[in-house]
Structure formats: structure tokens, C-alpha cells
PDB file of C-alpha atoms in Angstrom:
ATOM      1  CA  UNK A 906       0.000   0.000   0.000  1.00 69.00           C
ATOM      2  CA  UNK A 907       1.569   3.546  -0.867  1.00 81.00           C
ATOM      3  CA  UNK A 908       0.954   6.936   1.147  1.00 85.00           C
ATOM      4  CA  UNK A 909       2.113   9.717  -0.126  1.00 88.00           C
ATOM      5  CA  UNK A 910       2.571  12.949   1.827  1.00 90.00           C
ATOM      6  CA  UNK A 911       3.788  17.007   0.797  1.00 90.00           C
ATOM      7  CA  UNK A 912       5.964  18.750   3.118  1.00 89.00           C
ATOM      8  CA  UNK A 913       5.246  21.797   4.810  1.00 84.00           C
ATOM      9  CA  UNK A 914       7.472  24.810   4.665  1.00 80.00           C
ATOM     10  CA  UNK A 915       7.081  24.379   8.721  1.00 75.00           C
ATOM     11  CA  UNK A 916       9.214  21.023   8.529  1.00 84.00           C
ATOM     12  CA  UNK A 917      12.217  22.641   5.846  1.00 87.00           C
ATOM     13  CA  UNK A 918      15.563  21.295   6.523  1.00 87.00           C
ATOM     14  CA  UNK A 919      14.047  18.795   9.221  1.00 89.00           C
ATOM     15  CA  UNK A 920      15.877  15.753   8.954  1.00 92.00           C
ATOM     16  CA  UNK A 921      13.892  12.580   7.568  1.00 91.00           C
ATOM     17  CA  UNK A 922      13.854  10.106  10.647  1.00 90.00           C
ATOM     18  CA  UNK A 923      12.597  13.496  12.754  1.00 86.00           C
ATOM     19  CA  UNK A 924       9.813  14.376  10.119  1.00 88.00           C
ATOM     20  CA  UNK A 925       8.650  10.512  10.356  1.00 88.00           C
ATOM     21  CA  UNK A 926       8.777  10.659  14.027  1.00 82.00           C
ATOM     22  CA  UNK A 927       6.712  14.191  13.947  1.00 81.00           C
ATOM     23  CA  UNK A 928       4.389  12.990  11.614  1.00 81.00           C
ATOM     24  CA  UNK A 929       3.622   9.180  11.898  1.00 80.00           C
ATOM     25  CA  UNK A 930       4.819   8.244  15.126  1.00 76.00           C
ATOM     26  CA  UNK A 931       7.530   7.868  17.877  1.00 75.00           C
ATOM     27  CA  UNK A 932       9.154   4.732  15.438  1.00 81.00           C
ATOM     28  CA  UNK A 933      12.309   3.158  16.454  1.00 82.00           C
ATOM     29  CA  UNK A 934      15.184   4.703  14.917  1.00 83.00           C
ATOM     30  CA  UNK A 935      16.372   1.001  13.517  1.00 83.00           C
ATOM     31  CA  UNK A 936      12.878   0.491  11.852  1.00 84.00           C
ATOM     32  CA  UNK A 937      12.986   3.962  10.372  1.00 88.00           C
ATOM     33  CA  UNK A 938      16.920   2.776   9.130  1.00 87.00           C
ATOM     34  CA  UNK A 939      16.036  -0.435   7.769  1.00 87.00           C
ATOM     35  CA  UNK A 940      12.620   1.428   5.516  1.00 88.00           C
ATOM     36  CA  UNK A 941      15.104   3.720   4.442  1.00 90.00           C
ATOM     37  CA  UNK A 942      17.553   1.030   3.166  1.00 89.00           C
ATOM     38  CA  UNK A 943      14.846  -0.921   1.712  1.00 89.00           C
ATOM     39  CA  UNK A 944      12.975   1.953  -0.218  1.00 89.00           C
ATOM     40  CA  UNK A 945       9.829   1.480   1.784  1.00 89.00           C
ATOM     41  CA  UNK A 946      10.380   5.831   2.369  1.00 91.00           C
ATOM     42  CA  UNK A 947      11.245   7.614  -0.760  1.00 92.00           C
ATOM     43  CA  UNK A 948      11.760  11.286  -1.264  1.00 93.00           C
ATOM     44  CA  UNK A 949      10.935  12.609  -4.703  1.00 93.00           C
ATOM     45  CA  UNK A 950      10.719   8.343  -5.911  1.00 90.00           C
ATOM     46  CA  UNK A 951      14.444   8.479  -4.804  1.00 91.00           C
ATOM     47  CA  UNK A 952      16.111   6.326  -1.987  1.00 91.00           C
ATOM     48  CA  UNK A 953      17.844   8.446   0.467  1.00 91.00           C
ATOM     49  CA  UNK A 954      19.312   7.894   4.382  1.00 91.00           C
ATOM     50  CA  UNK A 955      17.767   9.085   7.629  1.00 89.00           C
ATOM     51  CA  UNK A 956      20.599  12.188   7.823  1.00 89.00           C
ATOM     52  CA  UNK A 957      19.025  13.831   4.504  1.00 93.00           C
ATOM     53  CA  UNK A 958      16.932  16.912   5.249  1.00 92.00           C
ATOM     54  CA  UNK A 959      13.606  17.404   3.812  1.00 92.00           C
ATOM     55  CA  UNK A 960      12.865  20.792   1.941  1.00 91.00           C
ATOM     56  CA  UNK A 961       9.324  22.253   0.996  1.00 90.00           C
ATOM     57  CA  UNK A 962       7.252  20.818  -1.194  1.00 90.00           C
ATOM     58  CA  UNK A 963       9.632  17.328  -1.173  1.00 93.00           C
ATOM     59  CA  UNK A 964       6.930  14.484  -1.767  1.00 92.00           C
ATOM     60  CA  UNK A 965       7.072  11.661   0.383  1.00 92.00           C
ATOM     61  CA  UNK A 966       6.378   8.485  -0.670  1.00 90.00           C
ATOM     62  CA  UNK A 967       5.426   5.537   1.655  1.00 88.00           C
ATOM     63  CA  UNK A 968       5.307   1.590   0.899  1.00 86.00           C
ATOM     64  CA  UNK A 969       4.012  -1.041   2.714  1.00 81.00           C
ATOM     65  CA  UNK A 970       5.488   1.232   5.712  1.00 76.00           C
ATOM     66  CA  UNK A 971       3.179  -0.349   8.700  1.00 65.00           C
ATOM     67  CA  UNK A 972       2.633   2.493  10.758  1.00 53.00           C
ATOM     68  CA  UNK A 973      -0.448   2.541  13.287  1.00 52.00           C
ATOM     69  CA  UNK A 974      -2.336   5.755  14.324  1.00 41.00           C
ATOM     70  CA  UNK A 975      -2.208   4.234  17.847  1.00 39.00           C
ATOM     71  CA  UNK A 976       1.607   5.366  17.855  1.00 42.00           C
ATOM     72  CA  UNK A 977       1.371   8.871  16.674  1.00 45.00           C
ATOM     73  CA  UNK A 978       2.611  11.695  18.744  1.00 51.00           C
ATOM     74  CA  UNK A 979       0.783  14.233  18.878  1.00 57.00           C
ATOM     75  CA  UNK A 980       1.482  17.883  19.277  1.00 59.00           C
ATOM     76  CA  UNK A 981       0.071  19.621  22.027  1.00 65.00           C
ATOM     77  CA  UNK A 982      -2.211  22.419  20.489  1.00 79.00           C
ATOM     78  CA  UNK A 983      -2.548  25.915  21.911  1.00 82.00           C
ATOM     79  CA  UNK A 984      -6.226  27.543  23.152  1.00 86.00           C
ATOM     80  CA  UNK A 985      -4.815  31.051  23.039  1.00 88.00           C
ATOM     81  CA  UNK A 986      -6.807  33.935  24.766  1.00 91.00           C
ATOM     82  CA  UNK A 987      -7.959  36.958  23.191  1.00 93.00           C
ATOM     83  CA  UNK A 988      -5.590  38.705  25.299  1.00 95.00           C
ATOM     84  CA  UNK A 989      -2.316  36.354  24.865  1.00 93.00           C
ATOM     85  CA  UNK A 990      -3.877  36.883  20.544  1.00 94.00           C
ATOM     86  CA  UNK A 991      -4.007  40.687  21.008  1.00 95.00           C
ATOM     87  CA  UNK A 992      -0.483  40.959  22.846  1.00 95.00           C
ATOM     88  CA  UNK A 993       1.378  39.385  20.340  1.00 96.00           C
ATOM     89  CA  UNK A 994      -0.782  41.239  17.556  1.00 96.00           C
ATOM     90  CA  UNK A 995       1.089  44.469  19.221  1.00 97.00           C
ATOM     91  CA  UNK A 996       4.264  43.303  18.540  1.00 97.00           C
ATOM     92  CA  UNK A 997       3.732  43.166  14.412  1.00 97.00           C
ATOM     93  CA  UNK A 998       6.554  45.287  12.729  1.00 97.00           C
ATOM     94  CA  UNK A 999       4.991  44.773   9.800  1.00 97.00           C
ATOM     95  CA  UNK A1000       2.043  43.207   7.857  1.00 97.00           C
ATOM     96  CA  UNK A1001       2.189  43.007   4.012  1.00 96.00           C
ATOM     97  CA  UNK A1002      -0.561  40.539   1.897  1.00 94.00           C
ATOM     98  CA  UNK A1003       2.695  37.788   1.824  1.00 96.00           C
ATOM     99  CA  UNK A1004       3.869  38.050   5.283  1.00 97.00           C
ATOM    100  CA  UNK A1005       3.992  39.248   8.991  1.00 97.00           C
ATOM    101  CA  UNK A1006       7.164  40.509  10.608  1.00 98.00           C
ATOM    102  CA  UNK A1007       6.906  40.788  14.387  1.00 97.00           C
ATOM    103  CA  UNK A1008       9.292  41.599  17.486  1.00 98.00           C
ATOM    104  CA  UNK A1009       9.194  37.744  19.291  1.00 97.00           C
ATOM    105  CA  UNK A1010       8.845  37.843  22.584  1.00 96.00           C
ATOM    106  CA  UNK A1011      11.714  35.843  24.642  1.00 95.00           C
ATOM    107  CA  UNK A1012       9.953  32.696  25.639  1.00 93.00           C
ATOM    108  CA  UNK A1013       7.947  31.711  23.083  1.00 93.00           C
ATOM    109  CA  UNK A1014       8.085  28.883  21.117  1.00 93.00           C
ATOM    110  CA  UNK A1015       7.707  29.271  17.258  1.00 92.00           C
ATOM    111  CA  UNK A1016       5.243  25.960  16.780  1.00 86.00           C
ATOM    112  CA  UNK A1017       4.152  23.402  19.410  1.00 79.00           C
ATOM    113  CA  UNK A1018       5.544  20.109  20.031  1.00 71.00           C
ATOM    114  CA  UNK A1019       5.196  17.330  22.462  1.00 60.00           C
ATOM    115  CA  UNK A1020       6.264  19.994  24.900  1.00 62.00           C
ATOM    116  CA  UNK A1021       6.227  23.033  24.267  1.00 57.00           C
ATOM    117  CA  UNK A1022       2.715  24.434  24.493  1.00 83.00           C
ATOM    118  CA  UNK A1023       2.436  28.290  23.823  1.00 88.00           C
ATOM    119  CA  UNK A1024       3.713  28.643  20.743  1.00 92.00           C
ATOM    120  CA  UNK A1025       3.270  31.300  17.635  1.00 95.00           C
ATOM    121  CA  UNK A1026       1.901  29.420  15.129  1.00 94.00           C
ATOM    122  CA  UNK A1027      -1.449  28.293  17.318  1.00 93.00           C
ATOM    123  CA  UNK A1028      -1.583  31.901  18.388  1.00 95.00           C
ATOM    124  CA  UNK A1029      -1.751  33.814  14.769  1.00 95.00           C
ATOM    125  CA  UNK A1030      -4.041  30.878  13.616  1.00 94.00           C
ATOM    126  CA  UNK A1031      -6.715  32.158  16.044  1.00 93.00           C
ATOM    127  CA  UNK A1032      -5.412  35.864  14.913  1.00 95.00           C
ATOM    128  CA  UNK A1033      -8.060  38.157  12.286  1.00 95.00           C
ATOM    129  CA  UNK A1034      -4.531  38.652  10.288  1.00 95.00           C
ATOM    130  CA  UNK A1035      -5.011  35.107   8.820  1.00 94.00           C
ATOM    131  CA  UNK A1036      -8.388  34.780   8.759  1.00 90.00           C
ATOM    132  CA  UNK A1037      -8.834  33.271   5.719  1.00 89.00           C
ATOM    133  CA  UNK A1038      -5.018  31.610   5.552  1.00 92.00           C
ATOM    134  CA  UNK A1039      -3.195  29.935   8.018  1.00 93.00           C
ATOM    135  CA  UNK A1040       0.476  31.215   8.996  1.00 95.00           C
ATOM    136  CA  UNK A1041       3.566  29.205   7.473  1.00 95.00           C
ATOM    137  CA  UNK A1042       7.252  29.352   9.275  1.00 93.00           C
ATOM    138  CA  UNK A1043       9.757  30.261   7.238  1.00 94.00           C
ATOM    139  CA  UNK A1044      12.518  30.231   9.421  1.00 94.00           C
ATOM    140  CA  UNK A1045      13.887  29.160  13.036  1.00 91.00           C
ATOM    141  CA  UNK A1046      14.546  31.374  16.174  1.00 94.00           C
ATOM    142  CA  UNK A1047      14.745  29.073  19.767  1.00 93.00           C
ATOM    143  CA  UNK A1048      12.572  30.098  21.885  1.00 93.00           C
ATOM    144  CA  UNK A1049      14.385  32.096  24.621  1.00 95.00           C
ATOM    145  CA  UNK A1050      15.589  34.911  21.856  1.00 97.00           C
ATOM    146  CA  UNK A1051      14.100  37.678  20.844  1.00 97.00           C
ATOM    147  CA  UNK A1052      13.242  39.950  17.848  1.00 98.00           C
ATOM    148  CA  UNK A1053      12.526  39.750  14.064  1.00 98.00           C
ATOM    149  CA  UNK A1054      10.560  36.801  13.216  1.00 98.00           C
ATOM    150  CA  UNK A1055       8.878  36.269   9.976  1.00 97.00           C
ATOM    151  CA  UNK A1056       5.380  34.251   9.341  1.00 97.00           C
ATOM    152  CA  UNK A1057       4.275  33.535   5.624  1.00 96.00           C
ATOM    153  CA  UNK A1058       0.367  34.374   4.897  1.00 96.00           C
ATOM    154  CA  UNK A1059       0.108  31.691   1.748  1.00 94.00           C
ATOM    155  CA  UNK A1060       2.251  28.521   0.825  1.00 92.00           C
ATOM    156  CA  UNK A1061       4.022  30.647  -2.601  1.00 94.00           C
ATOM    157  CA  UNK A1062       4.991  32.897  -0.516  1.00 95.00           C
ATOM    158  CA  UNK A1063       6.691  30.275   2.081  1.00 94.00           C
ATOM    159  CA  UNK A1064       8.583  28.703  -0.514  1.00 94.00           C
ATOM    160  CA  UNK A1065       9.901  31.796  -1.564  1.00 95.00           C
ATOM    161  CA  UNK A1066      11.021  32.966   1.952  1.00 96.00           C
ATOM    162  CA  UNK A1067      12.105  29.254   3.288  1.00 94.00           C
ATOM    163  CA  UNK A1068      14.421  29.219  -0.264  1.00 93.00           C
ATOM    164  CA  UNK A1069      16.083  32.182   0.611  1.00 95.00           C
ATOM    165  CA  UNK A1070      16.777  31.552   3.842  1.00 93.00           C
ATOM    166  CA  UNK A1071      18.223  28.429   2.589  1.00 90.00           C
ATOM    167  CA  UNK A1072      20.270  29.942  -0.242  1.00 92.00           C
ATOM    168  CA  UNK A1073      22.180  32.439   2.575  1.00 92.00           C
ATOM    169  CA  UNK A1074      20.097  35.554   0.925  1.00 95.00           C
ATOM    170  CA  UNK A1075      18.742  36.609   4.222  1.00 96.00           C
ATOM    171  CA  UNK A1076      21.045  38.682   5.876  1.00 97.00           C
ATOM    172  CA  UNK A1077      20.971  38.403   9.864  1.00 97.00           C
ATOM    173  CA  UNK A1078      22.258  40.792  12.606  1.00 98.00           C
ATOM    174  CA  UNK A1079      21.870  39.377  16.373  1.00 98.00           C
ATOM    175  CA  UNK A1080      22.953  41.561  19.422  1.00 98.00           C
ATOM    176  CA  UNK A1081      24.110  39.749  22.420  1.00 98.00           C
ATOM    177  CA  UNK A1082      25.355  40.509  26.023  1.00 97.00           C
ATOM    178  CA  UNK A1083      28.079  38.180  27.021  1.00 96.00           C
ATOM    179  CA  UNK A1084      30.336  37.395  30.458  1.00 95.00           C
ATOM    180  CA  UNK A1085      33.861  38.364  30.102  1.00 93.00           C
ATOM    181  CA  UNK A1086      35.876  39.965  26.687  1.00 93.00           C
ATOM    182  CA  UNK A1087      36.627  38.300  23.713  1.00 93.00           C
ATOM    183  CA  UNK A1088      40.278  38.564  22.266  1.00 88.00           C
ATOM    184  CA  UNK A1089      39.953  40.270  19.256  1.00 94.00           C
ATOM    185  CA  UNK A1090      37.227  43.178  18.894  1.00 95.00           C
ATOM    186  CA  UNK A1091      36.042  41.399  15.444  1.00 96.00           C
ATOM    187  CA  UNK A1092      36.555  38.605  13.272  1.00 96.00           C
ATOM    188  CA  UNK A1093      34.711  35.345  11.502  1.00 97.00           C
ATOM    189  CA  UNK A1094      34.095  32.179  14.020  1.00 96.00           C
ATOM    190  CA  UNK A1095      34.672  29.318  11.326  1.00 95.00           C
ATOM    191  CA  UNK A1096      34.751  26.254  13.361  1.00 91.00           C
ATOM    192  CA  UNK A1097      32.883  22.711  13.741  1.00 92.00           C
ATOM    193  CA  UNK A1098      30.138  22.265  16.172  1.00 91.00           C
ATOM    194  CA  UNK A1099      28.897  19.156  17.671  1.00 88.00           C
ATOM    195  CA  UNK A1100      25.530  17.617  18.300  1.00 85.00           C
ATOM    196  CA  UNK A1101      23.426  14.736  19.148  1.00 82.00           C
ATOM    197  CA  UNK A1102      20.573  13.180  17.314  1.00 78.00           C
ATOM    198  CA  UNK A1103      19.258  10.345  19.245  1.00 75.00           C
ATOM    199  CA  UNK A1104      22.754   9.515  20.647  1.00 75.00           C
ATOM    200  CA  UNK A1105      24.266   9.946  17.011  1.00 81.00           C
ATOM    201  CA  UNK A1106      27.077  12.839  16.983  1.00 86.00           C
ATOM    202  CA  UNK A1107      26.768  15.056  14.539  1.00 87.00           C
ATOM    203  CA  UNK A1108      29.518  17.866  13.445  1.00 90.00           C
ATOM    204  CA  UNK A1109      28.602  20.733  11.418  1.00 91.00           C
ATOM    205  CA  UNK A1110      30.713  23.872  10.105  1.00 93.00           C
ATOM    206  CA  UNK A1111      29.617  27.024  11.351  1.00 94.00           C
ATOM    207  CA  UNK A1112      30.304  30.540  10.359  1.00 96.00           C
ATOM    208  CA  UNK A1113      29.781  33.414  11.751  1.00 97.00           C
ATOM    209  CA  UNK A1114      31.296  37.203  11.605  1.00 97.00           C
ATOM    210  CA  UNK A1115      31.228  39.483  14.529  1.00 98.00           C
ATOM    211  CA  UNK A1116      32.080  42.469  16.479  1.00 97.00           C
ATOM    212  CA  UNK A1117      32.076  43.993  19.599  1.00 97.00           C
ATOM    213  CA  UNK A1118      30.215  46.973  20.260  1.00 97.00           C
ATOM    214  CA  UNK A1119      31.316  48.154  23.234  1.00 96.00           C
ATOM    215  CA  UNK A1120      32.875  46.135  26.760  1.00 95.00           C
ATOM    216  CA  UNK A1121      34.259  46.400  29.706  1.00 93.00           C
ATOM    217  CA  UNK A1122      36.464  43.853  32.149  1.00 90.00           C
ATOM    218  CA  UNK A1123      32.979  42.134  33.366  1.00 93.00           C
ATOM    219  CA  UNK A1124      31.259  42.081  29.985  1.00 95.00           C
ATOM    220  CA  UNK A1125      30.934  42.952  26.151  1.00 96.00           C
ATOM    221  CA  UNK A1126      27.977  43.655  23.576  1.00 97.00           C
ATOM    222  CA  UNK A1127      28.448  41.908  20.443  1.00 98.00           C
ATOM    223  CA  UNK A1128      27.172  42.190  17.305  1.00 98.00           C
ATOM    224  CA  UNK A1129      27.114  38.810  14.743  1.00 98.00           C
ATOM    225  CA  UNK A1130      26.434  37.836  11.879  1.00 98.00           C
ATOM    226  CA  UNK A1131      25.625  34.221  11.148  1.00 96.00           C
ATOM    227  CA  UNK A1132      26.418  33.046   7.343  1.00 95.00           C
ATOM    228  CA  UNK A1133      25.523  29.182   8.715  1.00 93.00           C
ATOM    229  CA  UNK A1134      22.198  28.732  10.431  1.00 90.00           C
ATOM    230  CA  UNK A1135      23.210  25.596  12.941  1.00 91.00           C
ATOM    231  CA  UNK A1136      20.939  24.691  15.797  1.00 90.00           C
ATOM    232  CA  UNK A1137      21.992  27.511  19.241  1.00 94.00           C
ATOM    233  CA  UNK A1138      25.337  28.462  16.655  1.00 95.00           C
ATOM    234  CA  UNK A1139      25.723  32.188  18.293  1.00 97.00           C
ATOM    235  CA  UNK A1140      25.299  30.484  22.120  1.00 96.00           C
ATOM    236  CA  UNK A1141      27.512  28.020  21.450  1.00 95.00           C
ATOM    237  CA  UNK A1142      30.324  29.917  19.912  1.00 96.00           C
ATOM    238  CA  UNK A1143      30.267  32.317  22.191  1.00 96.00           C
ATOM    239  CA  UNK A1144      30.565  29.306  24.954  1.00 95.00           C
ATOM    240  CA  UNK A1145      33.754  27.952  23.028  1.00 93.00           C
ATOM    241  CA  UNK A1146      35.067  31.533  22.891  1.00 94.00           C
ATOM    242  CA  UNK A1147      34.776  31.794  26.538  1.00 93.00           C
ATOM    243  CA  UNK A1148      32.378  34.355  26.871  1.00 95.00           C
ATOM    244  CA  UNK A1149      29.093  32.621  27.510  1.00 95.00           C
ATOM    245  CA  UNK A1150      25.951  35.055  26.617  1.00 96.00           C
ATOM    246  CA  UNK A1151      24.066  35.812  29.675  1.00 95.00           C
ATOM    247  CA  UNK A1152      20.926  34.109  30.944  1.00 94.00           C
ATOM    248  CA  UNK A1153      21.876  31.230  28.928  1.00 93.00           C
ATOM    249  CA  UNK A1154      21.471  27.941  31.009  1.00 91.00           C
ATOM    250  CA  UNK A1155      22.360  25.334  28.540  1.00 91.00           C
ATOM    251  CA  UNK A1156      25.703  27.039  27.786  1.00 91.00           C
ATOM    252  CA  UNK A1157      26.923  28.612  30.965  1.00 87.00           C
ATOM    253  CA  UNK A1158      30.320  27.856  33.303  1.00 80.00           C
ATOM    254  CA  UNK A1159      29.484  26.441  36.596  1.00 73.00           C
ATOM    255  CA  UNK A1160      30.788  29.754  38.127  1.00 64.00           C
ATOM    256  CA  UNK A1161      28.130  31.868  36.108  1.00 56.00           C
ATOM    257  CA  UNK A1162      25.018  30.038  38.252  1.00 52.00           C
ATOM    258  CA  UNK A1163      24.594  32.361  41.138  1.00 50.00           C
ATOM    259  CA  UNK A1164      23.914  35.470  39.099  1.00 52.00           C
ATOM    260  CA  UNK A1165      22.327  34.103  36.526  1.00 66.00           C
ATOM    261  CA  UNK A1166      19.301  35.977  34.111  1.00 78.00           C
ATOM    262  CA  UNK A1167      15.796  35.171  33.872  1.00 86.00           C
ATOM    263  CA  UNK A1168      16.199  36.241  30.523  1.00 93.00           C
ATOM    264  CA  UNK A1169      18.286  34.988  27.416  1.00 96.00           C
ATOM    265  CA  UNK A1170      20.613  38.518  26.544  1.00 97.00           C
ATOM    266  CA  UNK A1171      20.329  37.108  22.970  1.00 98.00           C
ATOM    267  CA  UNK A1172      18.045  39.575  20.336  1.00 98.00           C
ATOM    268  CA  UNK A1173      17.512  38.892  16.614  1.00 98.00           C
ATOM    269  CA  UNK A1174      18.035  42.602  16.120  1.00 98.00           C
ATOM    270  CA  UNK A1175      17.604  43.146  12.135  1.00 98.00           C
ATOM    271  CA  UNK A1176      16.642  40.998   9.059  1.00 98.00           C
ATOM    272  CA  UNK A1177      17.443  42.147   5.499  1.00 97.00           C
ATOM    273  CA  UNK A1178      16.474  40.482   2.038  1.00 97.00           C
ATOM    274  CA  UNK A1179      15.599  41.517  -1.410  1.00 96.00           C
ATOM    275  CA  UNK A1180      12.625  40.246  -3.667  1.00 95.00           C
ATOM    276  CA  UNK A1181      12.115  40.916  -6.874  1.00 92.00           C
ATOM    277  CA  UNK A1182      14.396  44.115  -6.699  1.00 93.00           C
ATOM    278  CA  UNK A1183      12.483  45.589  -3.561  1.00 95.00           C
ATOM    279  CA  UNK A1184      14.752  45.638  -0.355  1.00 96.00           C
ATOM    280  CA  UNK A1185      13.392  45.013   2.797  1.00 97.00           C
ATOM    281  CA  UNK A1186      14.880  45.754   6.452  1.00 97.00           C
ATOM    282  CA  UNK A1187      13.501  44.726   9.583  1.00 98.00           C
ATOM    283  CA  UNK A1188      14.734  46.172  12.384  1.00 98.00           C
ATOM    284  CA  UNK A1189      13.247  45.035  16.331  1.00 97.00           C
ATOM    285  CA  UNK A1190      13.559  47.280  19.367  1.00 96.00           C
ATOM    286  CA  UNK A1191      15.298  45.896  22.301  1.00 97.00           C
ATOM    287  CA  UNK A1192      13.550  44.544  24.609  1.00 96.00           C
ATOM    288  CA  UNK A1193      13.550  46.730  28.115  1.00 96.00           C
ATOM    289  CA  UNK A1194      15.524  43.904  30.411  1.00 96.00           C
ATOM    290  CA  UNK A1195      18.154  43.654  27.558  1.00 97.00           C
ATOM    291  CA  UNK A1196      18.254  47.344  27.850  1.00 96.00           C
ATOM    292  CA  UNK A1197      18.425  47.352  32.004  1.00 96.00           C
ATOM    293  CA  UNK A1198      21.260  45.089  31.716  1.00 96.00           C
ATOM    294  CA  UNK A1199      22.747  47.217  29.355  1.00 96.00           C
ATOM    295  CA  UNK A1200      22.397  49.863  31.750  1.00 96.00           C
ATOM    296  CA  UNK A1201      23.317  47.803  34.571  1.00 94.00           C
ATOM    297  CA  UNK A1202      26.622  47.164  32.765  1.00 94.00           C
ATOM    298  CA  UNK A1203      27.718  50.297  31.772  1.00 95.00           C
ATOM    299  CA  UNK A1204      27.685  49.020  28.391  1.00 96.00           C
ATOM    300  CA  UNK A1205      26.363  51.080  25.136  1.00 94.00           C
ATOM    301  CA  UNK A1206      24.747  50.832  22.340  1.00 94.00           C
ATOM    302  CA  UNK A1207      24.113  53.035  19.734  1.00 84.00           C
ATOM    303  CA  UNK A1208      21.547  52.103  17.100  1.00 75.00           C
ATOM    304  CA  UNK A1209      21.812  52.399  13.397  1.00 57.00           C
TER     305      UNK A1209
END
């Protein structure tokens, strides 16, 4: 028997085992190898292994792949309140008939999962802005950070945006307050970085440019500039630098616990990209504990 599923812009560059797991079920990662090796999953009629990375629009093709609704995990879905709708209505930068650009809160999740609960994507669905649409995600931004976000209004117009955020034609500025000084005041971070999918290590080359803005012998504010887009690539290369970013608890020295921030000092601060010959530049205001701390710190910052 053959299934046969389209993916959404939502699940770009999600690996293939993950997007079975998300869609069909919590399967053993040896099943999902062995229907992989066998051809019972196809991408696009073509064989592939569970480390390629599914893109928009990909068609998925499923034979004789036993898989029982019983199984599937399901996302826990949002009930957002008129108020928690209207709040993050306020925070719109812009709102064009392709797309939304809003200043993310820190703590919000981008889409729901099988834990995270409040997320964006359940909130603008309720929202008047996509009344007749649903929103798309074009793009990533973990949940503690803040600032330019992007939501598509239509599918054309997620393909366009996922494909040029996958091309490197969306250019990215991210402000950060970090412990400590780094030893140059700019230069490129090209290094590998390391991570785990179900207990499988995976290395990755990241890139990213930077500078520092202004710092002091506690602290520094740093601009960057990421050319990669790797999962927490800005928190963890300012961890391997030695300056972790403050209010970050994943990467964090054991001596940085004790005064430790509620909040992530990590801001998506400006997005630019061109369509069809039309530049656009998104620019989000910091948020006011970013600016305390700031203040706090006797650091500045003078915006462009």
C-alpha cells in the first residue's frame, strides 16, 4: 500500500527520521533505518538515508510502511486567549498581503511540540490577520531569543522565503550581552560544532562574523552575523570563545550560576532580504531587560 505525503514549509531542513517521528509516530530509529535502506520511504521516488533533510514541497512516498495511528505523537495544540492573541498582535513590525514581521517575545516557542505548548503558530491561527489563511514558518529562532521573526500568509509565498533563507540571501544581525571579553574586537568564528541526534554525533561547520560593540572587564555587547544557520550556533560559539551570553542555562560555566538571568541577553536585532528588486529591512527594538542590563553594565549601544 503507498501513502504519499507534501511537506510543509514548517518542517524545511528537518531531517527525515525526525519528520517521520513528527508525523507518523515515535518509530524506532532502527525500523525507520532499515525502511530507508529498503525503499519502503522515498523522497521525490528516490532512496535516500535518515541524515538527509527534507525541503518544501519534497513528496514523500510511503510503501508497505506499517505504521499505526495508535503510535502517533501528537502535538500539544494551543487555546490562546484573546488577550495572549491581542499581545502578540502588538508586537507586528509589519504586515504586508505575503507576510507578517513581528518583534518575538523571549519565551515563546515558534510551533508546538510534544512539549512546548504556547507557541506562535497556534496563536496567529486564532489571529483576524489570517483569517482566511493559516500562517507558514519560514525560518527558526529558539525560543528564549528575541526579535525579528517572519510568518508567511500563503504557501508561494513560504517557498519563496524558506528558499532564501536556505540559499544564505537573508542577511541576519543578532545583538548579544556576554560574560567576560573576547580577544579580538572582530573577526569570523569558522569552526565545527557538535551535536546529538538520538545519541548519534553530529559535526557541522559554522560561520559566523562578529564584532564587539562596546565592553568592559565584566562584559561585552556583540554584534554577529551568522552566514551558517546551525541549531543555538551564536550560544555556542560564544561558549567555546569563553564568553558565555548571559541568561543562557544550557551554555553557561558552573561559576556563572549564582547570578544568573531570567532572561536569554540574545536579540535577533535586524533581518534584510531583497525580492524581486524591492529591499526590505527589519529592524526590532530591544527589549527593556536587555536594555536594564545594558544599563546595569555600563555598556552602550548606539543604534543604526
Amino acid at each position: 500500500m503507498k501513502k504519499s505525503f507534501n511537506v510543509d514549509s514548517t518542517f524545511n531542513d528537518m531531517r527525515i527520521d525526525r519528520w517521520i517521528r513528527n508525523n507518523l509516530g515515535n518509530y524506532p530509529q532502527g525500523l525507520i533505518e532499515k525502511s530507508l535502506k529498503s525503499g519502503k520511504v522515498k523522497i521525490n521516488s528516490k532512496k535516500i538515508k535518515s541524515s538527509h533533510k527534507v525541503k518544501t514541497g519534497d513528496v514523500i512516498n510511503l510503501f508497505n510502511f506499517d505504521f499505526k495511528e495508535t503510535i502517533v505523537q501528537k502535538t500539544i495544540k494551543f487555546d490562546p486567549s484573546e488577550e495572549i492573541i491581542k499581545e502578540n498582535e502588538e508586537l507586528i513590525i509589519d504586515n504586508n498581503s505575503d507576510f507578517i514581521v513581528l518583534n518575538k517575545s523571549s519565551g515563546i516557542s515558534v510551533q508546538g511540540g510534544t512539549k512546548s505548548k504556547k507557541n506562535l503558530i497556534d496563536i496567529f491561527t486564532r489571529s483576524e490577520i489570517f483569517k482566511n489563511t493559516k500562517p507558514f514558518s519560514v525560518h527558526r529562532l529558539d525560543k528564549d531569543t528575541s526579535g525579528v521573526f517572519i510568518m508567511a500568509k500563503h504557501r508561494e509565498s513560504a517557498q519563496l522565503l524558506t528558499s532564501l533563507f536556505r540559499l544564505r540571501k537573508v542577511h541576519k544581525t543578532y545583538l548579544a550581552i556576554c560574560h567576560g571579553e573576547l580577544q579580538k574586537d572582530f573577526g569570523e568564528w569558522n569552526d565545527n560544532l557538535t551535536r546529538y541526534d538520538n545519541d548519534k554525533e553530529i559535526v557541522e561547520r559554522a560561520r559566523t562574523t562578529y564584532k564587539v560593540l562596546d565592553k568592559n572587564s565584566i562584559c561585552s555587547l556583540v554584534e554577529m552575523k551568522p552566514i551558517t544557520g546551525r541549531k543555538h550556533q551564536l550560544r555556542k560559539q560564544l561558549y567555546a570563545a569563553g564568553c558565555p551570553i548571559y541568561g543562557d542555562k544550557k551554555y553557561r560555566f558552573s561559576n556563572t550560576n549564582k547570578a544568573i538571568n531570567k532572561n536569554l541577553m540574545l536579540h535577533s536585532y535586524q533581518i534584510k532580504f531583497m525580492i524581486k528588486d524591492k529591499k526590505y529591512t527589519y529592524t526590532a527594538l530591544l527589549p527593556d531587560y536587555f536594555k536594564k542590563l545594558l544599563k546595569t553594565k555600563r555598556l552602550r549601544f548606539l543604534s543604526s
